[in-house]
Amino acid sequence: MTKPEDVLPPVLPFSPAAERNREAILAVLAGWLAPQAAVLEVASGTGQHAEHFCGARPGWQWQPTEAEPAALPAIAARCARQPGVAAPLPLDVLAAEADTEAWPRRPGGWDAVFCANLIHIAPWPVAPALLQGAARVLAPGGCLVLYGPYRVDGEPLSPGNQAFDADLRDRNPAWGLRRLSAVQEAGQAAGLAFVERVDMPANNLMLRWRLA
Ligand SMILES: C[S@@+](CC[C@H](N)C(=O)[O-])C[C@H]1O[C@@H](n2cnc3c(N)ncnc32)[C@H](O)[C@@H]1O
């Protein structure tokens, strides 16, 4: 007998946050990346960003990656109709610290490394590992782009971000919103020059570094 799962497409994991923020992120990325940019994405999650960005910018060559192996088939399924999106690859930036060849490479290096919403939902060492790994695989002059909520010295944390930070720390004491200044120091140590910050909806930031 035919079972429903034989005829219905699988229900893919879905992130409401990614659906909400994708348009605003794309608007900034489109100003930062060349029309034919080759981009390595770290922590692709559900693949919604890869699918949306490459649907809107078919010239981008997008390489999704994920630390969670179970997420890879769903990213592949979601992005199957986007020729600009390559098959997703496994990448845990912490594990890759011990194996510097674990980061996907591209001849000449990646034009950009993009990562949304990782470093506050992970222990602090993930942040320097991300910055150092990105610096190793970027093309000369390539950029690292991070998106997410941050603590900025001298600026009050919004009530929404305060509550989010408390919730993250309840879930895991090693998690929490990162200080922008600490992330900038880690970038400098990795040989990345901080270029700019763009304030995004819902008290998020988009940050850009360039490989010095
Ligand atoms: C909040 S989700 C963000 C997903 C997606 N970037 C987005 O904005 O919708 C965080 C993601 O980071 C991934 N992740 C956690 N630790 C990681 C690590 N050490 N290296 C790479 N990715 C990691 C998780 O598997 C998860 O998919």
mmCIF file of C-alpha atoms and ligand atoms in Angstrom:
data_model
loop_
_atom_site.group_PDB
_atom_site.id
_atom_site.type_symbol
_atom_site.label_atom_id
_atom_site.label_comp_id
_atom_site.label_asym_id
_atom_site.label_seq_id
_atom_site.Cartn_x
_atom_site.Cartn_y
_atom_site.Cartn_z
ATOM 1 C CA MET A 1 0.000 0.000 0.000
ATOM 2 C CA THR A 2 1.251 3.516 -0.778
ATOM 3 C CA LYS A 3 2.128 5.381 2.396
ATOM 4 C CA PRO A 4 1.692 9.216 2.625
ATOM 5 C CA GLU A 5 5.475 9.686 2.986
ATOM 6 C CA ASP A 6 5.913 8.010 -0.442
ATOM 7 C CA VAL A 7 3.944 10.714 -2.235
ATOM 8 C CA LEU A 8 4.279 13.861 -0.110
ATOM 9 C CA PRO A 9 7.498 15.895 -0.196
ATOM 10 C CA PRO A 10 9.374 15.713 3.129
ATOM 11 C CA VAL A 11 8.686 18.552 5.547
ATOM 12 C CA LEU A 12 11.963 20.422 5.825
ATOM 13 C CA PRO A 13 13.174 22.059 9.043
ATOM 14 C CA PHE A 14 12.090 25.689 9.067
ATOM 15 C CA SER A 15 13.420 28.720 10.934
ATOM 16 C CA PRO A 16 10.925 31.597 11.360
ATOM 17 C CA ALA A 17 13.856 33.883 12.263
ATOM 18 C CA ALA A 18 15.646 33.113 8.995
ATOM 19 C CA GLU A 19 12.431 33.846 7.111
ATOM 20 C CA ARG A 20 12.106 37.203 8.896
ATOM 21 C CA ASN A 21 15.712 38.376 8.500
ATOM 22 C CA ARG A 22 16.624 37.036 5.042
ATOM 23 C CA GLU A 23 15.498 40.087 3.056
ATOM 24 C CA ALA A 24 17.323 42.613 5.230
ATOM 25 C CA ILE A 25 20.510 40.514 5.192
ATOM 26 C CA LEU A 26 20.314 40.107 1.420
ATOM 27 C CA ALA A 27 19.960 43.862 0.924
ATOM 28 C CA VAL A 28 23.251 44.468 2.771
ATOM 29 C CA LEU A 29 25.088 41.486 1.269
ATOM 30 C CA ALA A 30 24.128 42.582 -2.234
ATOM 31 C CA GLY A 31 25.974 45.831 -1.622
ATOM 32 C CA TRP A 32 29.067 44.076 -0.282
ATOM 33 C CA LEU A 33 29.486 41.127 -2.653
ATOM 34 C CA ALA A 34 30.260 41.128 -6.374
ATOM 35 C CA PRO A 35 27.604 39.661 -8.705
ATOM 36 C CA GLN A 36 29.730 36.527 -9.263
ATOM 37 C CA ALA A 37 31.021 36.122 -5.682
ATOM 38 C CA ALA A 38 32.016 32.696 -4.369
ATOM 39 C CA VAL A 39 30.788 32.439 -0.782
ATOM 40 C CA LEU A 40 31.422 29.881 1.954
ATOM 41 C CA GLU A 41 28.595 29.827 4.499
ATOM 42 C CA VAL A 42 29.308 28.536 8.014
ATOM 43 C CA ALA A 43 26.419 27.126 10.112
ATOM 44 C CA SER A 44 23.851 27.080 7.301
ATOM 45 C CA GLY A 45 21.132 25.688 9.605
ATOM 46 C CA THR A 46 18.029 25.009 7.526
ATOM 47 C CA GLY A 47 19.547 26.343 4.277
ATOM 48 C CA GLN A 48 16.898 29.066 4.008
ATOM 49 C CA HIS A 49 19.503 31.819 3.628
ATOM 50 C CA ALA A 50 21.399 29.945 0.894
ATOM 51 C CA GLU A 51 18.184 29.234 -0.994
ATOM 52 C CA HIS A 52 16.862 32.777 -0.744
ATOM 53 C CA PHE A 53 20.112 34.592 -1.492
ATOM 54 C CA CYS A 54 20.965 32.486 -4.548
ATOM 55 C CA GLY A 55 17.385 32.717 -5.809
ATOM 56 C CA ALA A 56 17.764 36.497 -5.778
ATOM 57 C CA ARG A 57 21.425 36.572 -6.922
ATOM 58 C CA PRO A 58 21.860 33.663 -9.373
ATOM 59 C CA GLY A 59 25.470 34.688 -10.074
ATOM 60 C CA TRP A 60 26.603 33.874 -6.524
ATOM 61 C CA GLN A 61 28.313 30.515 -6.012
ATOM 62 C CA TRP A 62 27.277 29.452 -2.514
ATOM 63 C CA GLN A 63 28.860 26.661 -0.486
ATOM 64 C CA PRO A 64 26.700 25.808 2.546
ATOM 65 C CA THR A 65 28.233 23.980 5.526
ATOM 66 C CA GLU A 66 26.862 22.663 8.810
ATOM 67 C CA ALA A 67 28.284 21.138 11.990
ATOM 68 C CA GLU A 68 25.176 19.000 12.500
ATOM 69 C CA PRO A 69 25.435 16.081 10.023
ATOM 70 C CA ALA A 70 21.675 15.418 10.187
ATOM 71 C CA ALA A 71 21.035 18.919 8.748
ATOM 72 C CA LEU A 72 22.946 18.303 5.510
ATOM 73 C CA PRO A 73 20.281 16.323 3.578
ATOM 74 C CA ALA A 74 17.627 18.937 4.402
ATOM 75 C CA ILE A 75 19.882 21.805 3.211
ATOM 76 C CA ALA A 76 20.511 19.881 -0.006
ATOM 77 C CA ALA A 77 16.786 19.265 -0.512
ATOM 78 C CA ARG A 78 15.831 22.879 0.167
ATOM 79 C CA CYS A 79 18.449 24.275 -2.220
ATOM 80 C CA ALA A 80 18.042 21.631 -4.938
ATOM 81 C CA ARG A 81 16.452 24.103 -7.351
ATOM 82 C CA GLN A 82 19.200 26.723 -6.961
ATOM 83 C CA PRO A 83 22.065 25.945 -9.351
ATOM 84 C CA GLY A 84 24.295 28.432 -7.514
ATOM 85 C CA VAL A 85 24.154 26.408 -4.290
ATOM 86 C CA ALA A 86 26.657 23.543 -4.025
ATOM 87 C CA ALA A 87 25.996 20.337 -2.098
ATOM 88 C CA PRO A 88 26.376 21.160 1.619
ATOM 89 C CA LEU A 89 29.561 20.041 3.370
ATOM 90 C CA PRO A 90 30.179 19.177 7.026
ATOM 91 C CA LEU A 91 32.089 21.828 8.992
ATOM 92 C CA ASP A 92 32.377 22.178 12.750
ATOM 93 C CA VAL A 93 34.636 25.178 13.239
ATOM 94 C CA LEU A 94 35.823 23.959 16.668
ATOM 95 C CA ALA A 95 36.725 20.474 15.449
ATOM 96 C CA ALA A 96 38.369 22.093 12.418
ATOM 97 C CA GLU A 97 40.791 23.939 14.730
ATOM 98 C CA ALA A 98 42.668 20.673 15.201
ATOM 99 C CA ASP A 99 42.505 19.915 11.474
ATOM 100 C CA THR A 100 43.160 23.082 9.509
ATOM 101 C CA GLU A 101 42.441 21.237 6.247
ATOM 102 C CA ALA A 102 38.835 20.597 7.342
ATOM 103 C CA TRP A 103 37.595 23.954 6.008
ATOM 104 C CA PRO A 104 36.360 23.732 2.411
ATOM 105 C CA ARG A 105 38.859 25.448 0.135
ATOM 106 C CA ARG A 106 38.553 26.988 -3.293
ATOM 107 C CA PRO A 107 41.413 27.692 -5.721
ATOM 108 C CA GLY A 108 42.423 31.285 -5.033
ATOM 109 C CA GLY A 109 40.273 31.392 -1.883
ATOM 110 C CA TRP A 110 36.638 32.368 -1.153
ATOM 111 C CA ASP A 111 35.495 35.896 -1.965
ATOM 112 C CA ALA A 112 33.481 35.871 1.255
ATOM 113 C CA VAL A 113 32.714 33.792 4.325
ATOM 114 C CA PHE A 114 29.190 34.377 5.676
ATOM 115 C CA CYS A 115 27.887 33.246 9.045
ATOM 116 C CA ALA A 116 24.590 34.163 10.728
ATOM 117 C CA ASN A 117 23.602 33.543 14.311
ATOM 118 C CA LEU A 118 26.327 31.172 15.412
ATOM 119 C CA ILE A 119 28.648 32.672 17.994
ATOM 120 C CA HIS A 120 26.037 33.487 20.661
ATOM 121 C CA ILE A 121 24.529 29.968 20.415
ATOM 122 C CA ALA A 122 27.903 28.307 20.956
ATOM 123 C CA PRO A 123 30.722 28.491 23.522
ATOM 124 C CA TRP A 124 33.081 31.475 23.168
ATOM 125 C CA PRO A 125 35.982 29.468 21.576
ATOM 126 C CA VAL A 126 33.783 29.043 18.485
ATOM 127 C CA ALA A 127 34.166 32.780 17.757
ATOM 128 C CA PRO A 128 37.990 32.898 17.475
ATOM 129 C CA ALA A 129 37.919 29.541 15.663
ATOM 130 C CA LEU A 130 35.487 31.003 13.124
ATOM 131 C CA LEU A 131 37.556 34.144 12.578
ATOM 132 C CA GLN A 132 40.834 32.246 12.271
ATOM 133 C CA GLY A 133 39.366 29.611 9.976
ATOM 134 C CA ALA A 134 37.798 32.244 7.740
ATOM 135 C CA ALA A 135 41.109 34.103 7.498
ATOM 136 C CA ARG A 136 42.794 30.889 6.326
ATOM 137 C CA VAL A 137 40.373 30.228 3.450
ATOM 138 C CA LEU A 138 39.537 33.747 2.192
ATOM 139 C CA ALA A 139 40.993 35.107 -1.034
ATOM 140 C CA PRO A 140 43.308 38.117 -0.633
ATOM 141 C CA GLY A 141 40.959 41.063 -0.076
ATOM 142 C CA GLY A 142 38.055 38.699 0.645
ATOM 143 C CA CYS A 143 35.598 39.506 3.416
ATOM 144 C CA LEU A 144 34.079 37.847 6.454
ATOM 145 C CA VAL A 145 30.457 38.782 7.145
ATOM 146 C CA LEU A 146 28.768 38.002 10.458
ATOM 147 C CA TYR A 147 25.118 38.595 11.325
ATOM 148 C CA GLY A 148 23.535 38.430 14.762
ATOM 149 C CA PRO A 149 22.969 40.227 18.093
ATOM 150 C CA TYR A 150 25.951 41.655 20.013
ATOM 151 C CA ARG A 151 26.815 43.580 23.180
ATOM 152 C CA VAL A 152 28.369 46.894 22.195
ATOM 153 C CA ASP A 153 30.491 48.732 24.784
ATOM 154 C CA GLY A 154 28.843 52.021 25.742
ATOM 155 C CA GLU A 155 25.478 51.119 24.166
ATOM 156 C CA PRO A 156 22.578 49.802 26.273
ATOM 157 C CA LEU A 157 21.392 46.299 25.453
ATOM 158 C CA SER A 158 17.812 46.405 24.153
ATOM 159 C CA PRO A 159 15.204 44.718 26.389
ATOM 160 C CA GLY A 160 14.691 42.093 23.668
ATOM 161 C CA ASN A 161 18.388 41.244 23.526
ATOM 162 C CA GLN A 162 18.628 41.236 27.356
ATOM 163 C CA ALA A 163 15.856 38.641 27.500
ATOM 164 C CA PHE A 164 17.415 36.658 24.645
ATOM 165 C CA ASP A 165 20.813 36.660 26.396
ATOM 166 C CA ALA A 166 19.250 35.473 29.677
ATOM 167 C CA ASP A 167 17.382 32.722 27.835
ATOM 168 C CA LEU A 168 20.566 31.569 26.063
ATOM 169 C CA ARG A 169 22.507 31.453 29.368
ATOM 170 C CA ASP A 170 19.674 29.461 30.987
ATOM 171 C CA ARG A 171 19.870 26.953 28.168
ATOM 172 C CA ASN A 172 23.664 26.743 28.330
ATOM 173 C CA PRO A 173 25.881 28.841 30.630
ATOM 174 C CA ALA A 174 28.601 28.881 27.933
ATOM 175 C CA TRP A 175 26.253 30.615 25.469
ATOM 176 C CA GLY A 176 25.297 34.288 25.346
ATOM 177 C CA LEU A 177 25.563 37.480 23.340
ATOM 178 C CA ARG A 178 29.207 38.302 22.587
ATOM 179 C CA ARG A 179 30.923 41.638 23.104
ATOM 180 C CA LEU A 180 31.597 43.213 19.732
ATOM 181 C CA SER A 181 34.949 44.475 21.031
ATOM 182 C CA ALA A 182 36.018 40.905 21.951
ATOM 183 C CA VAL A 183 35.019 39.649 18.503
ATOM 184 C CA GLN A 184 36.926 42.529 16.905
ATOM 185 C CA GLU A 185 40.032 41.630 18.960
ATOM 186 C CA ALA A 186 39.731 38.017 17.796
ATOM 187 C CA GLY A 187 39.453 39.260 14.219
ATOM 188 C CA GLN A 188 42.571 41.374 14.576
ATOM 189 C CA ALA A 189 44.470 38.394 16.011
ATOM 190 C CA ALA A 190 43.377 36.376 12.975
ATOM 191 C CA GLY A 191 44.685 39.011 10.540
ATOM 192 C CA LEU A 192 41.258 40.419 9.649
ATOM 193 C CA ALA A 193 40.717 44.180 9.441
ATOM 194 C CA PHE A 194 37.321 45.360 10.712
ATOM 195 C CA VAL A 195 35.598 47.383 7.985
ATOM 196 C CA GLU A 196 32.080 48.273 9.065
ATOM 197 C CA ARG A 197 28.962 47.632 11.083
ATOM 198 C CA VAL A 198 25.400 47.982 9.815
ATOM 199 C CA ASP A 199 22.516 48.153 12.290
ATOM 200 C CA MET A 200 19.802 45.689 11.296
ATOM 201 C CA PRO A 201 16.153 45.194 12.307
ATOM 202 C CA ALA A 202 15.417 43.697 15.739
ATOM 203 C CA ASN A 203 18.689 44.982 17.222
ATOM 204 C CA ASN A 204 20.943 42.747 15.168
ATOM 205 C CA LEU A 205 24.197 43.791 13.509
ATOM 206 C CA MET A 206 25.871 42.951 10.256
ATOM 207 C CA LEU A 207 29.652 43.098 10.506
ATOM 208 C CA ARG A 208 32.267 43.056 7.789
ATOM 209 C CA TRP A 209 35.983 42.310 7.977
ATOM 210 C CA ARG A 210 38.515 42.231 5.169
ATOM 211 C CA LEU A 211 41.509 39.923 4.970
ATOM 212 C CA ALA A 212 44.383 42.289 5.635
HETATM 213 C C1 LIG B 1 20.832 29.437 15.431
HETATM 214 S S1 LIG B 1 21.365 28.356 14.195
HETATM 215 C C2 LIG B 1 21.652 29.477 12.857
HETATM 216 C C3 LIG B 1 21.433 28.849 11.519
HETATM 217 C C4 LIG B 1 21.456 29.809 10.327
HETATM 218 N N1 LIG B 1 22.758 30.385 10.145
HETATM 219 C C5 LIG B 1 20.428 30.898 10.506
HETATM 220 O O1 LIG B 1 20.768 32.039 10.781
HETATM 221 O O2 LIG B 1 19.234 30.568 10.377
HETATM 222 C C6 LIG B 1 23.012 27.945 14.722
HETATM 223 C C7 LIG B 1 23.664 26.901 13.841
HETATM 224 O O3 LIG B 1 25.037 26.785 14.208
HETATM 225 C C8 LIG B 1 25.419 25.427 14.052
HETATM 226 N N2 LIG B 1 26.627 25.208 14.866
HETATM 227 C C9 LIG B 1 26.707 25.038 16.199
HETATM 228 N N3 LIG B 1 27.975 24.855 16.592
HETATM 229 C C10 LIG B 1 28.744 24.930 15.473
HETATM 230 C C11 LIG B 1 30.139 24.821 15.221
HETATM 231 N N4 LIG B 1 31.015 24.562 16.211
HETATM 232 N N5 LIG B 1 30.589 24.963 13.947
HETATM 233 C C12 LIG B 1 29.710 25.213 12.939
HETATM 234 N N6 LIG B 1 28.367 25.319 13.110
HETATM 235 C C13 LIG B 1 27.889 25.166 14.362
HETATM 236 C C14 LIG B 1 24.200 24.652 14.524
HETATM 237 O O4 LIG B 1 24.204 23.326 14.056
HETATM 238 C C15 LIG B 1 23.071 25.500 13.951
HETATM 239 O O5 LIG B 1 22.696 25.069 12.673
#
